[in-house]
Coordinates of C-alpha atoms in Angstrom, one line a residue:
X1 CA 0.0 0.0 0.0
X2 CA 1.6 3.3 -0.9
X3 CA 2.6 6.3 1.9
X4 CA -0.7 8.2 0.9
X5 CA -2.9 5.7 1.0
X6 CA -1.7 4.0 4.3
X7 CA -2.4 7.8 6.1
X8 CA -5.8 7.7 4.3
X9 CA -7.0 4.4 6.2
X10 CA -5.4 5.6 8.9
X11 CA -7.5 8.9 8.7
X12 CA -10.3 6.8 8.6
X13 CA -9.3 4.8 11.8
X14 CA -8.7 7.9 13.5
X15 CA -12.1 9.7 13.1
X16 CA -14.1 6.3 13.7
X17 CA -11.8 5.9 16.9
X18 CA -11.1 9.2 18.5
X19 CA -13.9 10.9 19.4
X20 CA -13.7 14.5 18.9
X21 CA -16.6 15.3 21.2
X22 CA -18.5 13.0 23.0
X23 CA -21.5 11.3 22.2
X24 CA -23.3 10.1 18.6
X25 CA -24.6 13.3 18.0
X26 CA -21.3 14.9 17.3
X27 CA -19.6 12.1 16.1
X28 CA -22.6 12.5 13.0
X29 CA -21.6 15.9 12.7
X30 CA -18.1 15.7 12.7
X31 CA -18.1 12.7 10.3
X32 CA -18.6 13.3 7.0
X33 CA -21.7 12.3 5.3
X34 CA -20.0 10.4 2.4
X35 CA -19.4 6.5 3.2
X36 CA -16.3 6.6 5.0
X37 CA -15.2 2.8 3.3
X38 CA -16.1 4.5 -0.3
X39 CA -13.7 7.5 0.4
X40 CA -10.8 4.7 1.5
X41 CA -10.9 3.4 -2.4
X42 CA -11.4 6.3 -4.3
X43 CA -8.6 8.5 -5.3
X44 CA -9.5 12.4 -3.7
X45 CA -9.8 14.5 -6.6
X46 CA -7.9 17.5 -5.1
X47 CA -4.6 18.0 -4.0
X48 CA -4.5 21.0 -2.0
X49 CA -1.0 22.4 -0.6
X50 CA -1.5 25.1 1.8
X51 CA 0.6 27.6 3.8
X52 CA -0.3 29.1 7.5
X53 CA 1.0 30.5 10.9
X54 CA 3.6 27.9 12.3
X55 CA 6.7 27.6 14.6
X56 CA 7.4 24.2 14.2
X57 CA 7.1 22.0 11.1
X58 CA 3.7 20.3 10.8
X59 CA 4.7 16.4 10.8
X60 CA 3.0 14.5 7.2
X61 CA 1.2 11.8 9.6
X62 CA -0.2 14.5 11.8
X63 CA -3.3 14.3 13.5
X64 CA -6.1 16.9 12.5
X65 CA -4.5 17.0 9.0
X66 CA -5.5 13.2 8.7
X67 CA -8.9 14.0 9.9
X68 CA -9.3 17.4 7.6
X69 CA -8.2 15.0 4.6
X70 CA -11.0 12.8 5.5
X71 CA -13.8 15.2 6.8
X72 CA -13.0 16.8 3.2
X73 CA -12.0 13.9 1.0
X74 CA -8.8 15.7 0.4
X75 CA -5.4 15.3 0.4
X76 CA -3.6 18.8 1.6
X77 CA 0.0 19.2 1.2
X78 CA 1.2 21.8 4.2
X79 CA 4.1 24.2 3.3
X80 CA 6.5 23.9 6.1
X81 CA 8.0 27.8 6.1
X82 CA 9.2 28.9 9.3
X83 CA 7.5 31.8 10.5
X84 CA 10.8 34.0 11.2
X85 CA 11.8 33.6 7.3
X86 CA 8.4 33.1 5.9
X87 CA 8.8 35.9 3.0
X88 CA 12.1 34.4 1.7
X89 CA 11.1 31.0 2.0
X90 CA 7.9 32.1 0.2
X91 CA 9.3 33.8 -2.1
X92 CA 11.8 30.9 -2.9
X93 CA 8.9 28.4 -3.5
X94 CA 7.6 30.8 -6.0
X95 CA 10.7 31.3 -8.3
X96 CA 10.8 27.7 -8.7
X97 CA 7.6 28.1 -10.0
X98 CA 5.6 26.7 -7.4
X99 CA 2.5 28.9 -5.9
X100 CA 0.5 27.2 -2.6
X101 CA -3.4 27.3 -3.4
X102 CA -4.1 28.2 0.1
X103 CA -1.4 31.7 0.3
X104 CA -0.8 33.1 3.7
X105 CA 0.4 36.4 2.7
X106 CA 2.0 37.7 5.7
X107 CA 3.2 41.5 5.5
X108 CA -0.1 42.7 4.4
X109 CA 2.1 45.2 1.6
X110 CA 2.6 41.8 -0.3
X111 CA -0.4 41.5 -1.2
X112 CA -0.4 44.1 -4.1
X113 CA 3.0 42.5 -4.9
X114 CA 1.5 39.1 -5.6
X115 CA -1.2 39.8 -7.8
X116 CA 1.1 41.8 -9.9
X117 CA 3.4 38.9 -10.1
X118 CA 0.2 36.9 -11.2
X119 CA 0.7 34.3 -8.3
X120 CA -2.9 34.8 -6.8
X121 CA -6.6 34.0 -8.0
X122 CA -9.4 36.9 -8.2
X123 CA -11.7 35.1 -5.4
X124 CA -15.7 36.1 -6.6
X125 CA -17.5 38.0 -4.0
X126 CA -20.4 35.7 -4.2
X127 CA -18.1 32.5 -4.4
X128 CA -16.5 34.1 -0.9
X129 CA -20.1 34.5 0.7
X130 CA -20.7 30.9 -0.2
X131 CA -18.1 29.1 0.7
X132 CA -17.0 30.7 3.1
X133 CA -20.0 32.7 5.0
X134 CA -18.9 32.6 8.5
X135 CA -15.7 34.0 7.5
X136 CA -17.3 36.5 5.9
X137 CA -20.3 37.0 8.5
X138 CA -17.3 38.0 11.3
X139 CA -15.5 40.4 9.4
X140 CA -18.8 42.3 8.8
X141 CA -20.1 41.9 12.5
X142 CA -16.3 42.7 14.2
X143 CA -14.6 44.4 11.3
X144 CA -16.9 46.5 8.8
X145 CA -14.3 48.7 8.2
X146 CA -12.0 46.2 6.7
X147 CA -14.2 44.7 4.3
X148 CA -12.9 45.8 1.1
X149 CA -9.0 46.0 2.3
X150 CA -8.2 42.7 -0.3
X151 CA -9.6 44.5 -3.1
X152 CA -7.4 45.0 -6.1
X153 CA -9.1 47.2 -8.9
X154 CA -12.3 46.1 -7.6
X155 CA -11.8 42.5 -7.1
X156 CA -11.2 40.4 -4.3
X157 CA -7.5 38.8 -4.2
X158 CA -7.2 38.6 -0.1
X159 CA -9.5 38.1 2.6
X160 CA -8.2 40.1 5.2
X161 CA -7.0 38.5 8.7
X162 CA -8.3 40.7 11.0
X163 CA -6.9 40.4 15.4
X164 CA -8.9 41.8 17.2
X165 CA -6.2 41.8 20.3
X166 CA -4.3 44.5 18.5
X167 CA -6.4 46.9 19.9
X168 CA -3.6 46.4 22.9
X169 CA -0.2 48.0 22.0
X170 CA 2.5 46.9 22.7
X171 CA 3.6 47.3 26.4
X172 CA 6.3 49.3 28.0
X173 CA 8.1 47.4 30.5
X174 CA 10.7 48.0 33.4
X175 CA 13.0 46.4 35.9
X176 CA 10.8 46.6 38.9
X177 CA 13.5 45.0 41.4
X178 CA 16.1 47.8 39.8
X179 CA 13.4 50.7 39.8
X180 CA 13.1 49.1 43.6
X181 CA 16.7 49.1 44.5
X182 CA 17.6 52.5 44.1
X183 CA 14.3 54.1 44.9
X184 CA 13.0 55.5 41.8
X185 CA 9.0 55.2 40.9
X186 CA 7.8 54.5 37.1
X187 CA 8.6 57.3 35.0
X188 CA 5.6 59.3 33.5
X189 CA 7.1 62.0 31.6
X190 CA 10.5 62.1 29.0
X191 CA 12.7 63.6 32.0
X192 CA 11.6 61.1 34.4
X193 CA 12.6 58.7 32.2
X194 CA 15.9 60.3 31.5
X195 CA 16.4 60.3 35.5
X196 CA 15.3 56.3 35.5
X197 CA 17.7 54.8 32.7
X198 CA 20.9 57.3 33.8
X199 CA 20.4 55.3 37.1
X200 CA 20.0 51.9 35.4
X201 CA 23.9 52.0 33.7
X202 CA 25.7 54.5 36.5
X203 CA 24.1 53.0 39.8
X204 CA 24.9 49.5 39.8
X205 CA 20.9 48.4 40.0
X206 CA 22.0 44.6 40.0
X207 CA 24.6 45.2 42.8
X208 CA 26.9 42.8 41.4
X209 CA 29.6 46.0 41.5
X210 CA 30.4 46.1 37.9
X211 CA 29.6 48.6 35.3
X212 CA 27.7 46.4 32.8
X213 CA 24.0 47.5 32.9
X214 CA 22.2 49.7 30.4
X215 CA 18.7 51.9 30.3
X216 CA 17.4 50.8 27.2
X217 CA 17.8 49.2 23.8
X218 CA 16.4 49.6 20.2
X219 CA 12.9 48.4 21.4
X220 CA 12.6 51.0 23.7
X221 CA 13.5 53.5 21.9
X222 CA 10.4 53.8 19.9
X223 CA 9.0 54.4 23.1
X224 CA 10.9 57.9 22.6
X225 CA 10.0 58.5 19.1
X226 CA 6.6 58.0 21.0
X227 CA 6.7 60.9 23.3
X228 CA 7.4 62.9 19.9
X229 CA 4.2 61.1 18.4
X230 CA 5.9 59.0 15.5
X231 CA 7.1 55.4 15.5
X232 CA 10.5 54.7 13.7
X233 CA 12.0 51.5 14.2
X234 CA 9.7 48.5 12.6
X235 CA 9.5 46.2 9.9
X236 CA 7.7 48.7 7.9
X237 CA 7.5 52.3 7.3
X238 CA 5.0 53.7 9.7
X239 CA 2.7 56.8 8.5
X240 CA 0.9 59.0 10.4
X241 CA -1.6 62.0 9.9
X242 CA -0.8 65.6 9.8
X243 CA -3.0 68.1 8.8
X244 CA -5.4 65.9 6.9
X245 CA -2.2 64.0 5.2
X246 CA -0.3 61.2 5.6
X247 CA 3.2 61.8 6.7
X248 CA 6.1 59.1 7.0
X249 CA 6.7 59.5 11.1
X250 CA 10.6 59.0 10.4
X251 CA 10.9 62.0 8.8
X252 CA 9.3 64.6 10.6
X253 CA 11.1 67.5 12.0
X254 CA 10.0 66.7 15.7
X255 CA 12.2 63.3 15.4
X256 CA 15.5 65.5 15.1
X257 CA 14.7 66.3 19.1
X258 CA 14.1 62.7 19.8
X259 CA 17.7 62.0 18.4
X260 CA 19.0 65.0 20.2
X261 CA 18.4 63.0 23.2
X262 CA 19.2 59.3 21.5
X263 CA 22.7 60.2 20.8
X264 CA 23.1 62.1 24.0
X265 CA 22.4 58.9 25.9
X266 CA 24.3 56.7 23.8
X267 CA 27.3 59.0 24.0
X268 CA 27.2 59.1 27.9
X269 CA 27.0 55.0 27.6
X270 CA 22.9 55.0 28.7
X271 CA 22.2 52.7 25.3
X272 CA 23.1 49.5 24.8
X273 CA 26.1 49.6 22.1
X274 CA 24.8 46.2 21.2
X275 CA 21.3 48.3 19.7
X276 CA 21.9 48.3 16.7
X277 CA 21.6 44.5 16.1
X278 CA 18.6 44.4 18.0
X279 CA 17.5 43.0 21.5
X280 CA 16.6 39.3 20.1
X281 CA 19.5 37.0 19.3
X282 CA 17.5 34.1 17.8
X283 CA 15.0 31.7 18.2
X284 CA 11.6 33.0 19.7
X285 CA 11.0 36.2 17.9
X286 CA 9.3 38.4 20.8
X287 CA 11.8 37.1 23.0
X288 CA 14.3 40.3 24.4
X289 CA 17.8 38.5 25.4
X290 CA 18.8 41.6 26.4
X291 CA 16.4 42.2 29.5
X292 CA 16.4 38.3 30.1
X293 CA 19.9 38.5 30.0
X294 CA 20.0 41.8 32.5
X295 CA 21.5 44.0 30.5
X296 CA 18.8 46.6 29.8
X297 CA 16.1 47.7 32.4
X298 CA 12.7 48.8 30.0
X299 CA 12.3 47.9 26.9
X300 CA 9.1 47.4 24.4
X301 CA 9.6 44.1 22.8
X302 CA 7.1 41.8 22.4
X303 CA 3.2 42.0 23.2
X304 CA 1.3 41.7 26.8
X305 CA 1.1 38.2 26.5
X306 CA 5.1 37.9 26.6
X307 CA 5.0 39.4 29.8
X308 CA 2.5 37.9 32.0
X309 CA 3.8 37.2 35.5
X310 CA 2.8 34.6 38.2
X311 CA -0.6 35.2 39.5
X312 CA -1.3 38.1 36.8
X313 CA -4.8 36.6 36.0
X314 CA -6.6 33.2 37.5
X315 CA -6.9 30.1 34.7
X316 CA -8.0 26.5 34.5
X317 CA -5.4 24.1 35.4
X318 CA -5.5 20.7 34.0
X319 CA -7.0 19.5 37.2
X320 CA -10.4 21.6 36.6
X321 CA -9.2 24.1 39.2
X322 CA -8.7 27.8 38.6
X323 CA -5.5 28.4 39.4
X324 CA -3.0 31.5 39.3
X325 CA -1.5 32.0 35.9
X326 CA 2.3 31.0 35.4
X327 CA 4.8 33.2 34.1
X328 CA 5.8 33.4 30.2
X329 CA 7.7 33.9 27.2
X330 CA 10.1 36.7 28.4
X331 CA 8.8 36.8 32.2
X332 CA 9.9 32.5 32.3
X333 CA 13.2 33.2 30.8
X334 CA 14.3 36.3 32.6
X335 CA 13.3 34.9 36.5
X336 CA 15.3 31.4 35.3
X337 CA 18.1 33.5 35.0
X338 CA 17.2 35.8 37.6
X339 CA 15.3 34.0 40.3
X340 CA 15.2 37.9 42.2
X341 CA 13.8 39.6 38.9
X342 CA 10.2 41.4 38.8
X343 CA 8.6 43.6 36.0
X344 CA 6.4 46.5 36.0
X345 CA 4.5 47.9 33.4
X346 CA 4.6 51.5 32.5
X347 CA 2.2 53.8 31.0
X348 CA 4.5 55.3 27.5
X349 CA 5.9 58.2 28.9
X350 CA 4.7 61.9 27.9
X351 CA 6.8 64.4 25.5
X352 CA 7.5 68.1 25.9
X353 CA 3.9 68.6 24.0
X354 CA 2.2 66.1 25.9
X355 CA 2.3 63.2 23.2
X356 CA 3.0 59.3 24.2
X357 CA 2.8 56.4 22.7
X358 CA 3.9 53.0 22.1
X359 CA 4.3 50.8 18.9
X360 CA 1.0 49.1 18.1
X361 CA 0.5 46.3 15.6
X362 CA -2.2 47.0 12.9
X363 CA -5.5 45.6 12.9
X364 CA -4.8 44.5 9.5
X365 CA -2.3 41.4 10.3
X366 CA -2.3 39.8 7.1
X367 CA -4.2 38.3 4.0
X368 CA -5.4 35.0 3.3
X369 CA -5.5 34.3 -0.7
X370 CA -5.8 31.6 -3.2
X371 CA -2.8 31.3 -5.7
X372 CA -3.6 31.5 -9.4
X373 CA -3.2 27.8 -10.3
X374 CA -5.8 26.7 -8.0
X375 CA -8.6 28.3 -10.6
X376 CA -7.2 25.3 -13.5
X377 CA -9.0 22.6 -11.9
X378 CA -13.0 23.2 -11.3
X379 CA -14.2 23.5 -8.0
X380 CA -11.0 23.5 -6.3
X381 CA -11.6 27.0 -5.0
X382 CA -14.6 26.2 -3.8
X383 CA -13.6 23.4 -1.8
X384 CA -10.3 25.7 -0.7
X385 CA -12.6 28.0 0.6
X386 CA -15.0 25.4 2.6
X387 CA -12.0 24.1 4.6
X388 CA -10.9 27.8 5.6
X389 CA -14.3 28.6 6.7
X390 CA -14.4 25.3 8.4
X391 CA -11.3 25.8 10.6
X392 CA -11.4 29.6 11.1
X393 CA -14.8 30.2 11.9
X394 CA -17.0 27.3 12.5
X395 CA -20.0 28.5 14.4
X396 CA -19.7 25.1 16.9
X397 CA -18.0 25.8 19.3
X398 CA -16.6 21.9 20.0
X399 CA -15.8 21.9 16.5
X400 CA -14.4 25.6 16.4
X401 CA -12.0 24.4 19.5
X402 CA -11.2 21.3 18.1
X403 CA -9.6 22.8 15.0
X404 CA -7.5 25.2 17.0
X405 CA -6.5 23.0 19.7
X406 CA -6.8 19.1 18.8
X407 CA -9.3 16.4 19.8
X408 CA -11.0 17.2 22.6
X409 CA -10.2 14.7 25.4
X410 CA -7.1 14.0 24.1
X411 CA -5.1 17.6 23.5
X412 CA -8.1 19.9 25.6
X413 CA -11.8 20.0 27.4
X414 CA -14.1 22.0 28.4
X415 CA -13.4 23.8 31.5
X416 CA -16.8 24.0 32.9
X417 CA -20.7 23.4 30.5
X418 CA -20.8 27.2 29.7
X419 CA -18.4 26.3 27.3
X420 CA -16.2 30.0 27.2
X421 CA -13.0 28.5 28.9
X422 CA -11.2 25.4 27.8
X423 CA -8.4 23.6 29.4
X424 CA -5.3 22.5 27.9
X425 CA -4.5 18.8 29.0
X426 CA -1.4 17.0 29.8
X427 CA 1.6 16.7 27.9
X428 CA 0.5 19.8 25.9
X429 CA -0.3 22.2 28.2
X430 CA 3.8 22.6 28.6
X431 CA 4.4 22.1 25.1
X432 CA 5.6 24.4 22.6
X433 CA 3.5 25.1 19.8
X434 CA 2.0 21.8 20.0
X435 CA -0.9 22.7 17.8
X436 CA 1.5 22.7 15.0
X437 CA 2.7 19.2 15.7
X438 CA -0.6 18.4 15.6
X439 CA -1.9 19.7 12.8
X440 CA -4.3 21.8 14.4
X441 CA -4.4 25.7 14.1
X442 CA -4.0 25.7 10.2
X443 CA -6.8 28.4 9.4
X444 CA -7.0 32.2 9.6
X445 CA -8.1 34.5 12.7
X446 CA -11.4 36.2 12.3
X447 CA -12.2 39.2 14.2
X448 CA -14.1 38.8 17.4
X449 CA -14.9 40.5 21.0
X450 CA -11.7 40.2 22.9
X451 CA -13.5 38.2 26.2
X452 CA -10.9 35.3 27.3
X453 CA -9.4 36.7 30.8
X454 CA -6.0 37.1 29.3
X455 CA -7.8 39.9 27.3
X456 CA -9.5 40.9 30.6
X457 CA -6.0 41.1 31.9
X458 CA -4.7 43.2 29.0
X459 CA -7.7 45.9 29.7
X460 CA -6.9 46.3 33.3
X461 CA -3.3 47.0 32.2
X462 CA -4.5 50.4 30.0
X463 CA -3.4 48.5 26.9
X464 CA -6.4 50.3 25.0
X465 CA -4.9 53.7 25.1
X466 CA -1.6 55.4 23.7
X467 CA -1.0 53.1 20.8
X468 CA 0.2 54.2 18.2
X469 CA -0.6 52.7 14.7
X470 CA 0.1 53.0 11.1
X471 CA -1.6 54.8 9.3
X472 CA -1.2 53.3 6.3
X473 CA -2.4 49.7 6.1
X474 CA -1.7 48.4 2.5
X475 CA 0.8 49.0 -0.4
X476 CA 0.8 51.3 -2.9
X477 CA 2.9 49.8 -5.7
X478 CA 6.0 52.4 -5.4
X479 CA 5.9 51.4 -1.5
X480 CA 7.0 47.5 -3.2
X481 CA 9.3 48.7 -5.4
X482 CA 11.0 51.0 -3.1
X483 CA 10.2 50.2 0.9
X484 CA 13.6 48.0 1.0
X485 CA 15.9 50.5 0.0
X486 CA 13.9 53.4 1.9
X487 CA 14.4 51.3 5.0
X488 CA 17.9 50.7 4.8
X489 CA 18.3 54.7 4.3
X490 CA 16.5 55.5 7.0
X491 CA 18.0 53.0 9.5
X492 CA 21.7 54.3 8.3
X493 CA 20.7 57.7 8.8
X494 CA 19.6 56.9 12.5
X495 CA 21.9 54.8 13.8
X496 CA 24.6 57.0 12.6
X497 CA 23.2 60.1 14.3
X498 CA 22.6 58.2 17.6
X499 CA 26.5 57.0 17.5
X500 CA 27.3 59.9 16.7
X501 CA 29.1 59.0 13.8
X502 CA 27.0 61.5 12.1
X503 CA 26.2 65.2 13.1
X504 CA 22.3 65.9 14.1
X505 CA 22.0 67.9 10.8
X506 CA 22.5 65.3 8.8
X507 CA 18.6 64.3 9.4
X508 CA 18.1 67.1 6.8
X509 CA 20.4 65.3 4.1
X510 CA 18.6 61.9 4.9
X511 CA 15.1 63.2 4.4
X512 CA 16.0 65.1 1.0
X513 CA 17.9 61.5 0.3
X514 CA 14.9 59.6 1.2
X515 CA 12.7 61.6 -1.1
X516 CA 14.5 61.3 -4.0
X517 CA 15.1 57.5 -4.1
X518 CA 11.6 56.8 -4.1
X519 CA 10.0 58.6 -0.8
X520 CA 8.1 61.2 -3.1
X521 CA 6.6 58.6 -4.9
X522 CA 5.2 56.6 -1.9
X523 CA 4.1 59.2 -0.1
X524 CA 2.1 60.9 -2.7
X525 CA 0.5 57.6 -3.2
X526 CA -0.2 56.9 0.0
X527 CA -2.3 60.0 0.4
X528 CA -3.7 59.2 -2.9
X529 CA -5.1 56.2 -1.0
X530 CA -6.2 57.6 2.1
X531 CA -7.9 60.7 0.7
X532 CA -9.8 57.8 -1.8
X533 CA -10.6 55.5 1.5
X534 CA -11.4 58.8 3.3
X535 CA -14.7 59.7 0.8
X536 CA -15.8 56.0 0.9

């Protein structure tokens, strides 16, 4: 028996077997109505390869794969492209000449990209609102204004991923046992801060009597651009309006004042001199090695649920008990390293005009899409776009659950019969990213109201407020041809005023620079965009 058909049968053990959910009744739903021994013998008619969200490679023989290839009759072929390179892996795949049918486009500027290169499929409005109606029915409910963002020329090409969360920016974090040590409270304006991380390198706030501690990094620094209004260092250019415009934050004249201060502190030795390669040194993106590794006291790396702390909220244990949360991601690694070390959240800190702010992530997080060879083989869309509305937005919630987090009874269960909270059972609960060695998780968010308590958590924290966003959700196709370039330009410029290897004024060269390789372009069609978007 051949590799493919052996997982088939298996497929079919493991649905008959399993159990999702308990009880006939949902076994009928879950099972599909064809004859499952008729599916065994007949060749599925569509092989569908299909890219997504992961961390870890998705294993061939996985289990909620097997079961999607039978519920759908199926067999799907899953792109393993680590998350942290997904572009150039992406990108790779498709110079060979090979385009996935279900396309995760991740930096929502690709998009436009894409279809230009011809990899991706016009998706029919009405084919979208069949196939795929409680997709569609979320985004109108939870996200009206983002209806029409994967329009091209009037046609559909992406259906936009809409997270709700990101209504939380991203956090500012501090030392609390250093702000403890020497007696300082959490800063709420630029000077306090300037007090705060002078006393982080020059007062010895680890007391291990050396000279190796810093104030801040990279990350935090666009807590400083904040207090100016603007947000400069990302992995795209951020706009922001002015007078009824868009404006490129990095290049406005109130950002000279910021770096006034930047390369004040990094002369005096305040700054990290590791900054300029960033606060993460591999593996786990949101991690910042240099707070876990006590070198910096604040930073604003990573998103709230990075930095939750023992006891922060109450969960479900695997025992049915609510129980104090544990600490994670950055939180776990910095108290393993330094069993004495606490955080404390601060509100950004306020400018000399009042402004604050802290980098938020956009709404927007990313399009899903169907690549352009899917459309050669009749109905294949259609059946593309079932599964996605099957494993993103199934209005059962057992089923919904299920396709995020496994079979229930084996990987989670209900918490209690209201059915809001589930529980996470042993091995997994520990386990990294286990829904990816799973097979589980493989669809796209849809928008929703933010109710779980680590969302509760994130409100009490202020998270709402002082974000800062761009302004400027989508490409424009000069922003593709050109945003690589601009971006190294205006990183060189930066860092080399902070160092001081350049002299303040030479902010003026790098914005007449910027303009002329391409910056003109973008930004007048960026406001061609938002004026357009403005009327409709």
């Amino acid at each position: 028996m051949e590799r493919k058909e052996l997982r088939r049968v298996t497929a079919l053990t493991l649905v008959l077997v399993m159990g999702f959910v308990s009880g006939c009744e949902m076994k009928s739903r879950l099972m599909s109505p064809i004859d499952q021994e008729h599916l065994a013998s007949v060749p599925p008619p569509y092989q569908i390869s299909w890219t997504m969200h992961q961390n870890l490679p998705v294993p061939e023989n996985a289990d909620m794969i097997r079961y999607l290839e039978d519920r759908f009759h199926v067999d799907l072929d899953m792109w393993n492209l680590e998350n942290n390179r997904y572009e150039a892996l992406i990108d790779m795949k498709l110079a060979q000449g090979a385009i996935p049918d279900l396309f995760r486009i991740r930096q929502t500027q690709d998009l436009l990209k894409y279809q230009r290169q011809g990899m991706l499929a016009e998706i029919p409005k009405e084919m979208l609102e069949k196939y795929a109606p409680n997709i569609m029915k979320a985004i109108r409910e939870f996200a009206p204004a983002y209806q029409d963002y994967g329009k091209i020329d009037g046609k559909y090409y992406g259906i936009p991923v809409i997270n709700a969360t990101n209504i939380y920016r991203i956090p500012v974090v501090y030392r609390k046992d250093w702000l403890d040590r020497l007696g300082l409270p959490v800063p709420q304006t630029l000077a306090e801060f300037e007090k705060v991380i002078y006393a982080f390198a020059n007062e010895d706030p680890d007391g291990n009597g050396r000279k190796d501690t810093y104030g801040l990094s990279i990350e935090g620094m666009n807590v400083v651009f904040g207090a100016f209004g603007q947000i400069v260092f990302a992995d795209q250019l951020y706009f922001n309006v002015k007078d009824g415009n868009l404006v490129i934050g990095a290049l406005q004249p109130e950002m000279m004042e910021a770096l006034q201060y930047l390369r004040k502190w990094y002369q005096d030795g305040v700054i990290d001199p590791e900054f300029i390669t960033g606060e993460n040194k591999g593996g786990y993106k949101h991690l910042s090695h240099a707070f876990i590794n006590g070198r910096i006291g604040m930073t604003s790396m990573g998103n709230y649920y990075h930095w939750t702390q023992n006891g922060d909220y109450m969960q479900w244990n695997t025992s049915g008990e609510e129980s104090p949360v544990e600490a994670t991601f950055n939180v776990k690694e910095l108290t393993a390293k330094h069993p004495q070390a606490r955080i404390q959240f601060g509100q950004p800190f306020s400018g000399p005009d009042g402004k604050r702010g802290s980098k938020a992530y956009d709404m927007l997080m990313s399009f899903t899409a169907i690549g352009a060879n899917a459309v050669k083989e009749p109905g294949k869309m259609e059946m593309i776009l079932s599964i996605l509305d099957y494993v993103s937005a199934n209005p059962d919630p057992d089923i919904r659950t299920s396709m995020i987090q496994g079979v229930q009874g084996k990987h989670w269960k209900w918490a209690d019969d209201t059915k809001k909270d589930f529980i996470v059972l042993p091995p997994y609960e520990n386990m990294f990213s286990y829904q990816n060695k799973i097979g589980a998780n493989i669809g796209m968010v849809v928008p929703s109201k933010p109710t779980a308590r680590r969302e509760q958590w994130a409100s009490t924290l202020g998270l709402e407020q002082d974000g800062i966003y761009n302004a400027l959700e989508i490409a424009t196709p000069s922003l593709i041809k050109n945003r690589t370039e601009l971006t190294k330009l205006k990183n060189a410029a930066y860092f080399s005023i902070i160092t001081g290897e350049k002299p303040l004024e030479h902010f003026n060269d790098f914005v007449e620079q910027f303009m002329a390789a391409g910056g003109a372009q973008v930004l007048q069609e960026a406001n061609e965009w938002y004026h357009q978007h403005a009327r409709e």
